[in-house]
Short mmCIF file of C-alpha atoms and ligand atoms in Angstrom, two decimals:
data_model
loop_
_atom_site.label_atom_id
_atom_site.label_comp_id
_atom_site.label_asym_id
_atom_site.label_seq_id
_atom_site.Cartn_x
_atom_site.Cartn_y
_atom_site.Cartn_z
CA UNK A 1 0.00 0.00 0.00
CA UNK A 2 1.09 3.40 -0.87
CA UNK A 3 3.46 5.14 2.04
CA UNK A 4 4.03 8.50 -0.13
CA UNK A 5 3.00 11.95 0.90
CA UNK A 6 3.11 13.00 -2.82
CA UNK A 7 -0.38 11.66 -3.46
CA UNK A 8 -2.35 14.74 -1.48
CA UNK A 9 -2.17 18.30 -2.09
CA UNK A 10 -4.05 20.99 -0.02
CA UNK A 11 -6.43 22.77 -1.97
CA UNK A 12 -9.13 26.20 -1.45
CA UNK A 13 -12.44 24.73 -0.94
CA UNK A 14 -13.85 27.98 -2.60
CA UNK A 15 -14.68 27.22 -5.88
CA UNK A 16 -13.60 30.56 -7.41
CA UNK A 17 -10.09 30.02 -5.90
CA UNK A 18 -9.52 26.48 -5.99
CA UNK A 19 -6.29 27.14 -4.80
CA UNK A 20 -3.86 24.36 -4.53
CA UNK A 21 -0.73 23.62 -2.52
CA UNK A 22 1.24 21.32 -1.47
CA UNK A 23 1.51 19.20 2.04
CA UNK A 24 4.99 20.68 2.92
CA UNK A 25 3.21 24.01 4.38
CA UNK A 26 1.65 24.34 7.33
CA UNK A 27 -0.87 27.11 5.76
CA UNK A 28 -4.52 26.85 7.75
CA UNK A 29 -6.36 29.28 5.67
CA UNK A 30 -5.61 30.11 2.13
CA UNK A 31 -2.85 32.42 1.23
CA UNK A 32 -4.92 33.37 -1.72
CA UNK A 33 -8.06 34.13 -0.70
CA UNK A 34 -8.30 33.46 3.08
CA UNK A 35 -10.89 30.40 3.04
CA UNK A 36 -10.61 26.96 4.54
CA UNK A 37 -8.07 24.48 3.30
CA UNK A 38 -9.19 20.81 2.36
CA UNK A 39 -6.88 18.02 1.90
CA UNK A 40 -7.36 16.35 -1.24
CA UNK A 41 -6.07 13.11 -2.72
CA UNK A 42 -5.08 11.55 -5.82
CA UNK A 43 -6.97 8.12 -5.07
CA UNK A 44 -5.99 6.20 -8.50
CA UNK A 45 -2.67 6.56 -7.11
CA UNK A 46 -3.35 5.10 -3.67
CA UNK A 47 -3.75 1.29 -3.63
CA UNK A 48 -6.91 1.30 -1.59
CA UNK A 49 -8.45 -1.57 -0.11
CA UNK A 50 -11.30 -3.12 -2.48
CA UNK A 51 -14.16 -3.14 0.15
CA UNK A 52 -13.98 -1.59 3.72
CA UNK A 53 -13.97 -4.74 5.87
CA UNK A 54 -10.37 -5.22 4.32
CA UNK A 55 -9.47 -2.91 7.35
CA UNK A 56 -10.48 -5.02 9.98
CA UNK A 57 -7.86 -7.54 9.12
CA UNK A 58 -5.34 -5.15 10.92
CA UNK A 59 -6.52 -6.39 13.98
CA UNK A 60 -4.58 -9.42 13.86
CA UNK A 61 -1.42 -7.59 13.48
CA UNK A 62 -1.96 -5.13 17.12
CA UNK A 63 1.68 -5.25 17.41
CA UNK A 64 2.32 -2.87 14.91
CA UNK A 65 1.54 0.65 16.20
CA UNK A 66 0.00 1.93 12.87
CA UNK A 67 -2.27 -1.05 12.83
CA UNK A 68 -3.03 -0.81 16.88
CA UNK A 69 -4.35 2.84 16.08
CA UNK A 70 -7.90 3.21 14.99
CA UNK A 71 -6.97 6.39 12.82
CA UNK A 72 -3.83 4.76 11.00
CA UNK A 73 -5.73 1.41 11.06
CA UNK A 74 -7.58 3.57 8.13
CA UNK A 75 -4.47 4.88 6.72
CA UNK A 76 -4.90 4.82 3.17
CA UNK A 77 -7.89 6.87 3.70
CA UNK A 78 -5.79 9.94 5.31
CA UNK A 79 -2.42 9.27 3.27
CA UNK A 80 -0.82 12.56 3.42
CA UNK A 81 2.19 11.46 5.20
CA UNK A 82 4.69 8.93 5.17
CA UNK A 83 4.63 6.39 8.02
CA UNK A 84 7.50 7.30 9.87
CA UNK A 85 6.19 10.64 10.33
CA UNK A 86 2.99 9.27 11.96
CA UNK A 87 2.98 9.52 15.69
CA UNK A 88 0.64 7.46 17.33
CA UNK A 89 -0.14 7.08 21.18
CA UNK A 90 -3.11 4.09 20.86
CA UNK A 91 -5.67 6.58 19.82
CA UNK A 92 -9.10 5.36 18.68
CA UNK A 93 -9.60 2.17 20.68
CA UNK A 94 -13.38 3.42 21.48
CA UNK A 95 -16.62 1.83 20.86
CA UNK A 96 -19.86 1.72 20.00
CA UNK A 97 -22.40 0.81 22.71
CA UNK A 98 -25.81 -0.58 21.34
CA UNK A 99 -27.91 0.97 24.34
CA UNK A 100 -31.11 -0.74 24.54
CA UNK A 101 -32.04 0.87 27.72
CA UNK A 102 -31.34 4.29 26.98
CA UNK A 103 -33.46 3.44 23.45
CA UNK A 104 -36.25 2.39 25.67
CA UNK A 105 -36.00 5.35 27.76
CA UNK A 106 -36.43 7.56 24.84
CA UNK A 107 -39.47 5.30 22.81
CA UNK A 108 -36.93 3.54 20.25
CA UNK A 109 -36.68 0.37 19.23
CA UNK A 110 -34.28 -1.90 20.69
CA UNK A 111 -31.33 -2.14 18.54
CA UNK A 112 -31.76 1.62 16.83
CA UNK A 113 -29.60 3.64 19.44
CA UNK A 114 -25.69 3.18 19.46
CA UNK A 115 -23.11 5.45 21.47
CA UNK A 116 -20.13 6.09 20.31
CA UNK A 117 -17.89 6.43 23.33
CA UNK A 118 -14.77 9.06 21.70
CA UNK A 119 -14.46 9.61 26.15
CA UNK A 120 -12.34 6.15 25.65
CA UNK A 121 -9.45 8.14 23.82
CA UNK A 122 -6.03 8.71 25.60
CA UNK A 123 -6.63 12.42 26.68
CA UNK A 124 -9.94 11.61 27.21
CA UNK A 125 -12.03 12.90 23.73
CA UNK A 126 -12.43 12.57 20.50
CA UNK A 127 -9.66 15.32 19.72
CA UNK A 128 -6.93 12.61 20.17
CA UNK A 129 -8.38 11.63 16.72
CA UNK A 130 -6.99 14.77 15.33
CA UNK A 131 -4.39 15.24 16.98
CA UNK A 132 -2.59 12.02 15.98
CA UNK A 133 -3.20 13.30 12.14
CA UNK A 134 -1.92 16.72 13.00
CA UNK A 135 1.04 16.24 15.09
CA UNK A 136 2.13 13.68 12.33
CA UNK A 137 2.25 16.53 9.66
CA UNK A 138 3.86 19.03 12.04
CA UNK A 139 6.74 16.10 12.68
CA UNK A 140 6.88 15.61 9.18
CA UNK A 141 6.99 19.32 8.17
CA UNK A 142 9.77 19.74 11.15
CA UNK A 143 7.26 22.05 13.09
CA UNK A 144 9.25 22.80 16.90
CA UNK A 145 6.62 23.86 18.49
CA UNK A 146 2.63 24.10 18.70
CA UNK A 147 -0.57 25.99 20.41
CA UNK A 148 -4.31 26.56 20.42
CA UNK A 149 -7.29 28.21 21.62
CA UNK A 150 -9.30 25.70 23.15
CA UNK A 151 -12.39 25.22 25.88
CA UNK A 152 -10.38 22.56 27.13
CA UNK A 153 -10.44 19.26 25.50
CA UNK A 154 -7.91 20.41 22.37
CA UNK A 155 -5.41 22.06 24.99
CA UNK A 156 -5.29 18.54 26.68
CA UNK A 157 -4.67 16.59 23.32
CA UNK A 158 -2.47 18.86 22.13
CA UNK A 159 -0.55 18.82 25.34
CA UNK A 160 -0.45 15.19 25.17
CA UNK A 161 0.63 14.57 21.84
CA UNK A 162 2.89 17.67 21.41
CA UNK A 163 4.91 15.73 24.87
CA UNK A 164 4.97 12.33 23.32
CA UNK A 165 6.49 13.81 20.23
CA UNK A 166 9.19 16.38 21.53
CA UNK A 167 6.99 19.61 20.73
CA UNK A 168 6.72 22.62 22.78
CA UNK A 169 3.03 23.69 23.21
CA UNK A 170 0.86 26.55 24.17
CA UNK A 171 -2.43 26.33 25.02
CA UNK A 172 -4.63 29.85 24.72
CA UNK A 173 -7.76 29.27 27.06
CA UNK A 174 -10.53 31.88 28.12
CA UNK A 175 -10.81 32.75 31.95
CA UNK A 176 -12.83 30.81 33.91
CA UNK A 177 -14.31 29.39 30.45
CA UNK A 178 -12.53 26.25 31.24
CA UNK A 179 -13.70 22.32 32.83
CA UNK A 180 -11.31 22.10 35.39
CA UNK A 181 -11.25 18.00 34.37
CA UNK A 182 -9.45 19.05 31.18
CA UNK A 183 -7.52 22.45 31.91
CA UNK A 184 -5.90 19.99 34.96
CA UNK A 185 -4.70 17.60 31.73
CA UNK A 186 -3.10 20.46 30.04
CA UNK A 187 -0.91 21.64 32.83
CA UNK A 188 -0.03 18.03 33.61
CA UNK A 189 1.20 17.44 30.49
CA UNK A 190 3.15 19.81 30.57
CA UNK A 191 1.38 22.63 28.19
CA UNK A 192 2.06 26.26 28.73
CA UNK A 193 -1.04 27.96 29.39
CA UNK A 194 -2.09 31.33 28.62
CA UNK A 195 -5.24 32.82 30.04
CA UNK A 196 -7.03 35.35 28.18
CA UNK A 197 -9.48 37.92 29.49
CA UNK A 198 -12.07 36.87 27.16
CA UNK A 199 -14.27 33.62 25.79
CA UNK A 200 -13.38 31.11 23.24
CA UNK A 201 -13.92 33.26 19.87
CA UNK A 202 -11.45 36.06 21.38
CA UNK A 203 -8.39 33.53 22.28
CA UNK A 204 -9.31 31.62 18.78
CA UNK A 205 -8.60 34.96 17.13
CA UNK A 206 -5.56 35.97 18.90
CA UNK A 207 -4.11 32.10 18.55
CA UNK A 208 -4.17 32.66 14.49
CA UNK A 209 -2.38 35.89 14.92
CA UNK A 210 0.38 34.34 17.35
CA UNK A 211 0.99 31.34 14.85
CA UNK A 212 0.94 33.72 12.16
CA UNK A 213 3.92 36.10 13.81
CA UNK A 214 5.71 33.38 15.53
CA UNK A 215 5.61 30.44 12.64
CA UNK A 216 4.16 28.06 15.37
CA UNK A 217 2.12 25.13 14.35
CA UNK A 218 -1.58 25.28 15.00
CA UNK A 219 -3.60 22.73 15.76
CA UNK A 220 -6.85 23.80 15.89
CA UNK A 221 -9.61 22.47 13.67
CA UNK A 222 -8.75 25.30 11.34
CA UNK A 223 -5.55 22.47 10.47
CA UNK A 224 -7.50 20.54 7.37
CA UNK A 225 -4.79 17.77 8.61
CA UNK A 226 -6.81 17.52 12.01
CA UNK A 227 -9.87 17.08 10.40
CA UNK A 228 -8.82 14.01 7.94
CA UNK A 229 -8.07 12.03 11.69
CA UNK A 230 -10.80 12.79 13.00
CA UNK A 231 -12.80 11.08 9.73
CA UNK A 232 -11.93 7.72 11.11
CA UNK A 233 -14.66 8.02 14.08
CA UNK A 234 -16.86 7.17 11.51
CA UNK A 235 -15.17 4.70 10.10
CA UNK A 236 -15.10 3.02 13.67
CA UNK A 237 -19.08 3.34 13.57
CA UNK A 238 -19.45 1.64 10.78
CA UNK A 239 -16.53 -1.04 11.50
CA UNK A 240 -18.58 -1.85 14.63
CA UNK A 241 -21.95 -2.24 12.43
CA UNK A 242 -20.53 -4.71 10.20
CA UNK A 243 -20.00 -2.09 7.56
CA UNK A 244 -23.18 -0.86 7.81
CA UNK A 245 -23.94 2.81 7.65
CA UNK A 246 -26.29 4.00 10.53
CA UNK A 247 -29.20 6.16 9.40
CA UNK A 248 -28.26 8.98 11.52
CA UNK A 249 -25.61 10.39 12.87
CA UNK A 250 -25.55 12.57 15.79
CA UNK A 251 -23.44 15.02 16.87
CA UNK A 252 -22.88 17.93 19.56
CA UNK A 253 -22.03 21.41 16.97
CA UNK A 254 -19.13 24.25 18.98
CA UNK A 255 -15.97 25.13 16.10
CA UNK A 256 -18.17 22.11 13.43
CA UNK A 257 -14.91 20.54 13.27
CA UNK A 258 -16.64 17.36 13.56
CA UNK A 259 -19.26 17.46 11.39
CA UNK A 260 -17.10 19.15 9.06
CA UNK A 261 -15.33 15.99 8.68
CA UNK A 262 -17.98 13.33 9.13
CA UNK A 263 -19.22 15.09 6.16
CA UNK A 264 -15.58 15.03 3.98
CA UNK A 265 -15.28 11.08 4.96
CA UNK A 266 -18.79 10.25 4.09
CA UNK A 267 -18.12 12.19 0.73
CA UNK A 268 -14.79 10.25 0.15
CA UNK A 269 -16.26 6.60 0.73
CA UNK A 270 -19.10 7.63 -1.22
CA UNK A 271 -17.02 8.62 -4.12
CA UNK A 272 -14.43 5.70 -3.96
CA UNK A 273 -17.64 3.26 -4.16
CA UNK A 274 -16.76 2.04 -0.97
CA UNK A 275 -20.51 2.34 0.69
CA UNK A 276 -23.77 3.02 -1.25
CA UNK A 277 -25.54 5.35 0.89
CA UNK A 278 -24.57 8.20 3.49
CA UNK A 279 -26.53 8.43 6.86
CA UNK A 280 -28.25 11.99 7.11
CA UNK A 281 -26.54 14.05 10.23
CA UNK A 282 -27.75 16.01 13.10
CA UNK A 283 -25.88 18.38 14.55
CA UNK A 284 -26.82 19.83 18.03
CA UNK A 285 -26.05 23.62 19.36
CA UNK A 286 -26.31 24.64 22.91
CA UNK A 287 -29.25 27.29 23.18
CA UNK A 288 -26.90 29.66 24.16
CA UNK A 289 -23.65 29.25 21.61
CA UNK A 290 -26.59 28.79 18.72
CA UNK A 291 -24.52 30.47 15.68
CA UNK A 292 -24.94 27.27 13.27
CA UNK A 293 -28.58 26.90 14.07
CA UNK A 294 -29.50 30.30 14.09
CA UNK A 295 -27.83 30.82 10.31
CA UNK A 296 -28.80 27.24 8.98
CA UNK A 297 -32.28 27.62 9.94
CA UNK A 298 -33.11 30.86 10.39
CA UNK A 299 -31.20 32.56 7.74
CA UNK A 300 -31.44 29.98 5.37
CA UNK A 301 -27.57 30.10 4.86
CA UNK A 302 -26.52 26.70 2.91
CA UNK A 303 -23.41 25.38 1.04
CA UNK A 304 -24.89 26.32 -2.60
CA UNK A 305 -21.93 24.12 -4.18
CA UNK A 306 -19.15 26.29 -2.18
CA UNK A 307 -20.79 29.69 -2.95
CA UNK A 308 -21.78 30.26 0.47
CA UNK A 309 -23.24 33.92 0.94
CA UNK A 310 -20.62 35.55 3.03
CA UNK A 311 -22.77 38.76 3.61
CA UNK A 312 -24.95 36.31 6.23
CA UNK A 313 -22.76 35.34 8.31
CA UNK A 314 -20.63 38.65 7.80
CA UNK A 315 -23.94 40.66 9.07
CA UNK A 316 -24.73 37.91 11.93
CA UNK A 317 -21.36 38.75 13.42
CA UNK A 318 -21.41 42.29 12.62
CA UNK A 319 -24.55 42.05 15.04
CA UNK A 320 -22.66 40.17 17.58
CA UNK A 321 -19.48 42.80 17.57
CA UNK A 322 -22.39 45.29 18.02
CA UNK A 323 -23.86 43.56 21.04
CA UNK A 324 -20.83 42.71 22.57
CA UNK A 325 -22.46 39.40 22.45
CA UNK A 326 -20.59 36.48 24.23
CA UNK A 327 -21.92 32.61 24.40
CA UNK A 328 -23.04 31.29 27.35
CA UNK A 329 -23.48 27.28 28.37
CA UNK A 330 -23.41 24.59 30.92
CA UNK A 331 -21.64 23.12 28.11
CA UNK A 332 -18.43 24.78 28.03
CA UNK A 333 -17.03 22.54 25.40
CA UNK A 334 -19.11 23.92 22.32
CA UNK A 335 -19.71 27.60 23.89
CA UNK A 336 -18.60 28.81 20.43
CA UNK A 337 -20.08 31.40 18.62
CA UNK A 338 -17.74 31.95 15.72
CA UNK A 339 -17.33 29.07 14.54
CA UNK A 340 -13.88 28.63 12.29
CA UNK A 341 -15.68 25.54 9.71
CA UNK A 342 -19.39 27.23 9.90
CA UNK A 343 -18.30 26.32 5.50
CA UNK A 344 -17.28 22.72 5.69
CA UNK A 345 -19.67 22.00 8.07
CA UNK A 346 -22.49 23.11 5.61
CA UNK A 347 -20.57 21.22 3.17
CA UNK A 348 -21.35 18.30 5.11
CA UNK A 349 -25.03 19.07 6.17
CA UNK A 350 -25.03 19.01 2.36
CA UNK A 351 -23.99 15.74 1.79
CA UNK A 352 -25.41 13.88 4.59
CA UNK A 353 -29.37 15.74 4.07
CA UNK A 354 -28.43 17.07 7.83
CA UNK A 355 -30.34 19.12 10.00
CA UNK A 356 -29.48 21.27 13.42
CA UNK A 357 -31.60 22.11 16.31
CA UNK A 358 -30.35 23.72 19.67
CA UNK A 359 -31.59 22.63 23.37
CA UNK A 360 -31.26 24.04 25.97
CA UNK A 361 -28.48 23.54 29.35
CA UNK A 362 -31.52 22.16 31.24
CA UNK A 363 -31.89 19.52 28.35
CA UNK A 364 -28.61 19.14 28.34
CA UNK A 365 -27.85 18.20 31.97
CA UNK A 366 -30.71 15.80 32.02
CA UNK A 367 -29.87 13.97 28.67
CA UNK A 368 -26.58 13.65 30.52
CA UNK A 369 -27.94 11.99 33.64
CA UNK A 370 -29.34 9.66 31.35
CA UNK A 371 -26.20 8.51 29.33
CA UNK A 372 -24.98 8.34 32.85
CA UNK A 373 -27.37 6.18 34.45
CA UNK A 374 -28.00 3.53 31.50
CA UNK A 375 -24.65 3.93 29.96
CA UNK A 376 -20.79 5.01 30.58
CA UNK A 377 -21.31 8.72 31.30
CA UNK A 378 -19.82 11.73 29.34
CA UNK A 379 -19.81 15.33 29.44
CA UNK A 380 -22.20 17.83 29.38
CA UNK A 381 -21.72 19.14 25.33
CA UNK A 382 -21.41 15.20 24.34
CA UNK A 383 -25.18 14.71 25.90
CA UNK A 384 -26.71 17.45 23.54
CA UNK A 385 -26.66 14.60 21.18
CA UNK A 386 -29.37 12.65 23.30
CA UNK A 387 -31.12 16.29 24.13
CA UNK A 388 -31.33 16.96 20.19
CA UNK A 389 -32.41 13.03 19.41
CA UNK A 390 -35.26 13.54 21.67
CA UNK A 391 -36.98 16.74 19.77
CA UNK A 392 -35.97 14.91 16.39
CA UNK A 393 -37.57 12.01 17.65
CA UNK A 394 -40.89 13.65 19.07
CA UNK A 395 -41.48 15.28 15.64
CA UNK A 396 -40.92 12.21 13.57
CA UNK A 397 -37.85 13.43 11.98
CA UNK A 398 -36.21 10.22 12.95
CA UNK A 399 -38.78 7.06 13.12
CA UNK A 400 -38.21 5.21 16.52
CA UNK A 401 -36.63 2.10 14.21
CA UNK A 402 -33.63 3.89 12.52
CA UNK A 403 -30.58 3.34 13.51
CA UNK A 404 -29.13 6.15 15.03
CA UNK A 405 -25.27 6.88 16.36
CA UNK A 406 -24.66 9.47 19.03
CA UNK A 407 -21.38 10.70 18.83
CA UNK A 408 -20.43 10.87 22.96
CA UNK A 409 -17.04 13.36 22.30
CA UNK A 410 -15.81 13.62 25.75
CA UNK A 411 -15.56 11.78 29.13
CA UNK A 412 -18.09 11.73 31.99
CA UNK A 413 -15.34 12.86 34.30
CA UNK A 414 -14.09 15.86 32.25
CA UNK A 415 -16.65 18.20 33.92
CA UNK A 416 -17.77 16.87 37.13
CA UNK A 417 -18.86 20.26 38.58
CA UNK A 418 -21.76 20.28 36.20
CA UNK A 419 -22.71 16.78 37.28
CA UNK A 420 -22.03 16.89 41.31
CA UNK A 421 -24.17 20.45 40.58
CA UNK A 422 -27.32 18.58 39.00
CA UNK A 423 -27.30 15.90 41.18
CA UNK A 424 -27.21 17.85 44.63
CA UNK A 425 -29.08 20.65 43.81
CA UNK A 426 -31.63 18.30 42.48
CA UNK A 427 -31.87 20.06 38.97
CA UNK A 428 -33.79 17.53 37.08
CA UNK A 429 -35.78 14.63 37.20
CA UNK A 430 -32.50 12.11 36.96
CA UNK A 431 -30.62 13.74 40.33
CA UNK A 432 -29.86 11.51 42.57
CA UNK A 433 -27.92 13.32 45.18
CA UNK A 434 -26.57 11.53 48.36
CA UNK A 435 -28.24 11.01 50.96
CA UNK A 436 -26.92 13.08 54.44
CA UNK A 437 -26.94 10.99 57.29
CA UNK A 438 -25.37 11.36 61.26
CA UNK A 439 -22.07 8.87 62.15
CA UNK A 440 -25.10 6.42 63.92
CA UNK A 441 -25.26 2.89 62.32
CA UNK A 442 -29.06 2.66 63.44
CA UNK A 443 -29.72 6.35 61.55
CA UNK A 444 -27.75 4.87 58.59
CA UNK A 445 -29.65 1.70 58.44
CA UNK A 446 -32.78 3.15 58.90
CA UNK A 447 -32.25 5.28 55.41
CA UNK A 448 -31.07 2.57 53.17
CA UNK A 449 -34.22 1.92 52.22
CA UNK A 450 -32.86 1.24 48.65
CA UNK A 451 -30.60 -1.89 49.62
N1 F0G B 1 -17.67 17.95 22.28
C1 F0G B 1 -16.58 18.15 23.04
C2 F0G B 1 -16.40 17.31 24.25
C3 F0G B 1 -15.64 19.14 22.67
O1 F0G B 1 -14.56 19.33 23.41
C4 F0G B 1 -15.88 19.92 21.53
C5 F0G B 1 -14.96 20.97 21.13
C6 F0G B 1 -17.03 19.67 20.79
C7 F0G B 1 -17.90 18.67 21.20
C8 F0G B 1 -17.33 20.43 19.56
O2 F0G B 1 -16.70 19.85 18.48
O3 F0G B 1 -15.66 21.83 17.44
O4 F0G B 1 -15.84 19.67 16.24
O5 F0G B 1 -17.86 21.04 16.68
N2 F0G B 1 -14.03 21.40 21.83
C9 F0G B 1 -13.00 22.35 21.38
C10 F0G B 1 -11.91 22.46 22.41
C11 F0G B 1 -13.51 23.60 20.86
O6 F0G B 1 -11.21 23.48 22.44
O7 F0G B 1 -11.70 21.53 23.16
P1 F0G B 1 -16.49 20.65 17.12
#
């Protein structure tokens, strides 16, 4: 199988630009005309595997680090590097639950609802997905040192994978904008960490302008190279369903890196012949960080084959300059409200039929008492996926027999203030706080009444 770099090219995903370089640059925007980067391949020159279960028979060859990882597992699918540029820490080993008791809970049919657990990755979310592609270009590129903004989970990722591959890192995080679960990663591992007077969108601006001036390697979602790692979650989802494609795909919307590239892979397999149908995708704002839904919906604003109206997202932020306007949710993780692939990520509700709702953080907290209680937990902006399923299921967008895959992006214990809060404040109908009790064995017995 092909181990060149030569075979992909970065290239302007605006169709009057089309711009196209090559993979030695660490660019992140074009130089041409300032839009997103995509990273394109010449496929008749990749020796790709003739059907997708071909993959799976990496699995009896663990040993090799390439094959152990489930992004390289998939490596002819993201060939943009040569394999002894790829770092690898044993990203990707999550999996997909079939939850037939959270499915009940919410009126489905047993054997529609699947979670995909990304809360099983190394740092702890699905960014470790990314971060394996990216760090691999910046080793191969000769990149010395790297930073981000982030709301947490990227600064502990980064931090990770920027240690395990001799990389100096900075992490650019918003005060008190921050789960204390991941910003206690970052510093662990050894990330320097600059704290900005401002929110997420401020320190994503200022990060750009720092790389920019300093020639340090990003790694936010911005990096097209990210993006192509984090394509393999699907692939997982669809490894685990026999090479099946789910009917839906669910997934919690902050920068749309995600969905941005669920969209590219489902594209790419599409076009290579290698499934016959893509699953339509839902992608979930918080109430309050509601930028995608507000434009998508409201506005109207699609991909229109890459001519995407810039005047209507240009006047929606206009409006939040104006305003002063800063997001606000529970769900720290996606309290976004510029976000950097809004384009791809329409690309993508393009090619997967998608839709996007918002709910709000007291939907949010109680979908994520659920996943807790009938599955392995996760945090607050992962649970938006179960808060959005339910409206989508109530109005019959999905039937209660499709199969559906939640995409659960980070672990239950990334934020536990926002879970210790709902349980012993007794927010929702799921809290189940402790119970308080005097050092007296006959007081204690008399309240377990639940034994
Ligand atoms: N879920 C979790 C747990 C996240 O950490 C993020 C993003 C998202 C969902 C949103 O994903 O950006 O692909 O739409 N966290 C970033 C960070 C912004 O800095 O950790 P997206």
């Amino acid at each position: 199988m092909s181990n060149s770099s030569s075979v992909a090219f970065q290239r302007c995903i605006n169709p009057a630009c089309k711009a196209e370089f090559d993979c030695g640059q660490a660019l992140f925007k074009c130089p041409k005309c300032g839009d997103l980067l995509d990273i394109c391949y010449e496929w008749d020159k990749i020796e790709m595997p003739s059907k997708l279960s071909d993959f799976a028979k990496r699995w009896s060859n663990r040993n090799n680090r390439l094959d152990f990882s489930g992004v390289w597992r998939f490596r002819e699918l993201l060939s943009f590097c040569a394999d002894e540029h790829k770092v690898s820490i044993g990203e990707g080993q999550t999996l997909l639950q079939r939850n037939d008791d959270l499915a009940g809970a919410l009126g489905m049919d047993a054997g529609s609802l699947y979670l995909q657990y990304e809360g099983l990755n190394p740092s702890g979310s699905f960014k470790d997905n990314g971060m394996t592609a990216a760090f691999s270009h910046a080793k191969m590129i000769g990149a010395k040192s790297s930073a981000c903004a982030s709301t947490g989970n990227t600064s502990a990722s980064m931090a990770l994978y920027a240690h395990s591959c001799g990389l100096k890192c900075t992490v650019f995080i918003g005060s008190g904008r921050i789960a204390y679960g991941k910003l206690s990663q970052s510093m662990d591992y050894g990330g320097h960490t600059i704290q900005i007077q401002g929110d997420f969108d401020d320190c994503m601006k200022q990060v750009q302008d720092v790389c920019t001036q300093l020639g340090i390697y990003l790694v936010n979602s911005l990096n097209p190279f990210r993006l192509e790692g984090q394509k393999t979650i699907m692939l997982r989802i669809i490894e685990q369903l026999g090479w099946e494609v789910p009917d839906w795909i669910v997934v919690p919307g902050g920068n749309l890196g995600n969905s941005s590239s669920f969209g590219k892979a489902f594209m790419e397999l599409k076009q290579a012949g290698l499934i016959d149908r893509v699953p339509r995708l839902a992608i979930i704002n918080a109430t309050g960080a509601n930028t995608l839904c507000h434009l998508f919906n409201e506005k109207g604003l699609r991909w229109n084959d890459g001519n995407v109206d810039n005047s209507v997202i240009d006047e929606y932020y206009a409006e939040l300059t104006a305003t002063n306007y800063s997001p606000h949710t529970c769900a720290s993780a996606i309290e976004i409200s510029r976000p950097v692939n809004l384009k791809k990520c329409l690309r993508g509700l393009d090619v997967c039929n998608g839709v996007v709702l918002e709910v709000t953080d007291e939907e949010i907290v109680d979908a994520k008492a659920q996943v807790g209680l009938y599955g392995l937990g996760c945090e607050p902006a992962s649970a938006a996926t179960i808060a959005g399923l339910k409206y989508l299921l109530a109005d019959g967008t999905i039937g209660k027999d499709e199969r559906v895959a939640c995409v659960l992006t980070g672990h239950q214990l990334k934020n536990p203030n926002v879970t210790v809060n709902y349980h012993k404040e007794k927010q929702g109908p799921f809290s189940n706080p402790p119970i308080e009790v005097a050092n007296d064995l006959n007081e204690i017995i008399s309240k377990m009444s639940n034994v």
